[in-house]
XYZ file of C-alpha atoms in Angstrom:
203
model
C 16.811 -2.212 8.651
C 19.379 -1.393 5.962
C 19.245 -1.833 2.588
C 22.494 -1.139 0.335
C 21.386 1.621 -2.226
C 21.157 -1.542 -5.081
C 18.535 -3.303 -2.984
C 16.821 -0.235 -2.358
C 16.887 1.109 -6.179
C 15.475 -2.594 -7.593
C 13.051 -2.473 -4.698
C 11.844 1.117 -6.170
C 11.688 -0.401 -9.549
C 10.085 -3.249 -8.667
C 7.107 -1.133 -6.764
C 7.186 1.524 -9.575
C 6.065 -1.208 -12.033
C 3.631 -2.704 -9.871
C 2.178 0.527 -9.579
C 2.585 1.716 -13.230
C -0.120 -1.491 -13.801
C -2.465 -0.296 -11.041
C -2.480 2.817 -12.112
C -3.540 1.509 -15.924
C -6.421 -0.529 -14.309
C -7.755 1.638 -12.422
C -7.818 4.931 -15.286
C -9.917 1.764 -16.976
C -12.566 1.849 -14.487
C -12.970 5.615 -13.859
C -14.538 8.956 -15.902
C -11.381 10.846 -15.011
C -7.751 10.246 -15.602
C -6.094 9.556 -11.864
C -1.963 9.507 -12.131
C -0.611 8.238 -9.433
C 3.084 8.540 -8.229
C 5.480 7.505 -5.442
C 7.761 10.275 -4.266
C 9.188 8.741 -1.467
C 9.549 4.436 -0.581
C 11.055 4.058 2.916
C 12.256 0.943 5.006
C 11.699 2.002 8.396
C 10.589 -0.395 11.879
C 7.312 0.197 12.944
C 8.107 2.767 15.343
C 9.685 5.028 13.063
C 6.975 4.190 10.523
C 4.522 5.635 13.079
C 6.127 8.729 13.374
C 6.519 9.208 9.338
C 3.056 8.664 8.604
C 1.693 12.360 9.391
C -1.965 11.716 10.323
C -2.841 12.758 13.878
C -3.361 10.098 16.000
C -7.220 10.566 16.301
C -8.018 10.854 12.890
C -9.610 7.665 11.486
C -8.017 5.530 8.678
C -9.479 4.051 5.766
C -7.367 0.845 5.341
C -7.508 -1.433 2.714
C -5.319 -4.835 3.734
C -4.130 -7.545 1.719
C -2.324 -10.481 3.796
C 0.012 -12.923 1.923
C 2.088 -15.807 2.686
C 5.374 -17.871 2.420
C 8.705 -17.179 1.502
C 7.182 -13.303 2.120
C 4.447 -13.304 5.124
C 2.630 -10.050 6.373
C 0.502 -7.797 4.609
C 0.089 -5.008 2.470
C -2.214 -1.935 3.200
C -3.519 1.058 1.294
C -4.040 3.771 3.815
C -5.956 7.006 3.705
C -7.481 9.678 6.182
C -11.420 8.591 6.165
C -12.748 11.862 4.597
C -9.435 12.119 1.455
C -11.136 8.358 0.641
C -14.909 9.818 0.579
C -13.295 12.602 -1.852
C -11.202 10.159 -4.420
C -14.365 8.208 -4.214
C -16.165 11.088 -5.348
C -13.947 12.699 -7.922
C -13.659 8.777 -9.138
C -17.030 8.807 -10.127
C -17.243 12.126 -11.025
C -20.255 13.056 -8.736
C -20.464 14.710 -5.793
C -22.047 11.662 -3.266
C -24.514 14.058 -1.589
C -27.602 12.821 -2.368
C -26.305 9.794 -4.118
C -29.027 6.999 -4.185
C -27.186 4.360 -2.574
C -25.983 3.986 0.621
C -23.063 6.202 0.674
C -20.619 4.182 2.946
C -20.907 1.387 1.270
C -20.368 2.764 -1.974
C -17.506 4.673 -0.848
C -16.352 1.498 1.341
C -16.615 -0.987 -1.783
C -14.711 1.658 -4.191
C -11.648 1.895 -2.059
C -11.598 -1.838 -1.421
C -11.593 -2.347 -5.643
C -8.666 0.656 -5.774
C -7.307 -1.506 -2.626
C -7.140 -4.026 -4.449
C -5.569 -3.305 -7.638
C -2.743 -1.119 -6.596
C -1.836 -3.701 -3.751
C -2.167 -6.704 -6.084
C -0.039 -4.347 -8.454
C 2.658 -3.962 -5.715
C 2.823 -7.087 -4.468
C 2.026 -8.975 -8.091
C 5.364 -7.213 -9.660
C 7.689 -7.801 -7.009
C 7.150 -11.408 -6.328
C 6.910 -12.276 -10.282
C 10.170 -10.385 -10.622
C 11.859 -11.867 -8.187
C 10.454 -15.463 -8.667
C 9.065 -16.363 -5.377
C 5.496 -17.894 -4.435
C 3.118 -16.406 -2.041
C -0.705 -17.069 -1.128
C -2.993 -14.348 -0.686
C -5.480 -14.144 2.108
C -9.323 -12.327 0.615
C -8.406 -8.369 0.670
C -10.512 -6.649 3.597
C -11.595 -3.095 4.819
C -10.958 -1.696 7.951
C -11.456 1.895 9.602
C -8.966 2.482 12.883
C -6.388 5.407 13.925
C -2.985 5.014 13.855
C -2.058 3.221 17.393
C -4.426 0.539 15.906
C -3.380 -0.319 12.822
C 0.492 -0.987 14.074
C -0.837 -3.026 16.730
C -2.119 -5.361 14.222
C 0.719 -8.811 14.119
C 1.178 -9.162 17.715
C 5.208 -9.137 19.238
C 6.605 -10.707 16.110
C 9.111 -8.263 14.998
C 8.606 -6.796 11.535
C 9.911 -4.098 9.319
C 7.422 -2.018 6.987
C 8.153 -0.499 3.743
C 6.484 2.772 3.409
C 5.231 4.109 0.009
C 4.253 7.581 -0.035
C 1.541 7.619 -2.580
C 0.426 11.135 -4.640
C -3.265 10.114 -6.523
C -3.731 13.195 -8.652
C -6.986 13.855 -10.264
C -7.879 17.022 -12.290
C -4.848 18.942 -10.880
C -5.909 17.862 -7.225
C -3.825 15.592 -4.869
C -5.087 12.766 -2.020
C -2.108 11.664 -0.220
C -2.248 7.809 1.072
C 0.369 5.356 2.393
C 0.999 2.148 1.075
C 2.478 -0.287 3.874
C 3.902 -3.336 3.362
C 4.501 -5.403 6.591
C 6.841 -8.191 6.571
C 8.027 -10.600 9.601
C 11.356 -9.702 10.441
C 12.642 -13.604 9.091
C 10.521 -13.343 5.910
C 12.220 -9.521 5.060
C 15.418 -11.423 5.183
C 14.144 -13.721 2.417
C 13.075 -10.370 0.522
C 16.862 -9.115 0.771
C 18.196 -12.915 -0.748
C 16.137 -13.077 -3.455
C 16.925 -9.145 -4.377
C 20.724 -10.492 -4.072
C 19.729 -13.614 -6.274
C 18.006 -10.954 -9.129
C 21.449 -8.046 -9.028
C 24.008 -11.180 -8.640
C 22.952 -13.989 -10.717
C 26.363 -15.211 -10.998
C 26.700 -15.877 -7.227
């Protein structure tokens, strides 16, 4: 799918903001400062998606999802390698979890989800606001799959995925996730229109 390089560049604003916010919640919640950037947003299908996203296809994936409807249907996801979640968990709370006294996977499950959940309601939050359009939100939930898995999810409805690289640094250390957004192939088409509507409001 093809975007002309004025879609794409108010689609990178729009997900720079939304992430600008997250970021700001979540240094709230946190002993350490976390910056987090975006060098690289990508439109791809899902087959070249699955190609870009560099985890091996074994590895298991922490995956927070956020599913939304309307003008814009699919879902969002925040996606990390299982153990670089247990670690931003853990430089998060600035502890090491060994011997912490709660259950450790739910700990380190319910900390992602909250993360999850801020920097996809970010994402999301900024560019439908922007752009002026409606959606409902399905309850955010946690998953753990590998790669085959996770783009199996939405059946043979065809869809194109944005693809956020995402850089969370903490105390000169990096975890690398993806944010995904998925979108039904019909609904993207709405995306495109209303980023038309927002760089020609004349037309």
């Amino acid at each position: 799918m093809n975007l002309s390089p004025q879609q794409l560049d108010l689609l990178k604003e729009l997900i720079n903001i939304g992430v600008g916010k997250a970021a700001g919640l979540i240094n709230q919640m946190v002993s350490t400062h976390v910056s987090l950037d975006l060098p690289e947003i990508l439109v791809l299908s899902p087959a070249e998606c699955e190609g870009r996203l560099g985890h091996g296809y074994d590895q298991t994936l922490s995956t927070v999802r956020l599913g939304f409807r309307g003008p814009f249907s699919g879902w969002a996801g925040l996606v990390f390698p299982k153990q670089s979640a247990s670690w931003l968990v853990s430089q998060m709370l600035g502890q090491d979890l060994d011997g912490y006294p709660m259950d450790l996977d739910s700990l380190r499950i319910g900390t992602i989800q909250e993360v999850g959940n801020i920097v996809l309601n970010g994402v999301m939050g900024s560019i439908v606001n922007v752009l002026g359009v409606g959606v409902d939100y399905f309850p955010p939930d946690y998953f753990e799959s590998n790669i085959a898995d996770l783009f199996k999810d939405g059946g043979e409805n065809p869809r194109v995925i944005i693809l956020i690289k995402a850089r969370f640094s903490l105390e000169g250390t990096v975890a690398e996730g993806d944010i995904l957004i998925f979108f039904h192939m019909a609904t993207f088409e709405n995306l495109l229109a209303a980023l038309d509507r927002l760089l020609n409001p004349q037309t």
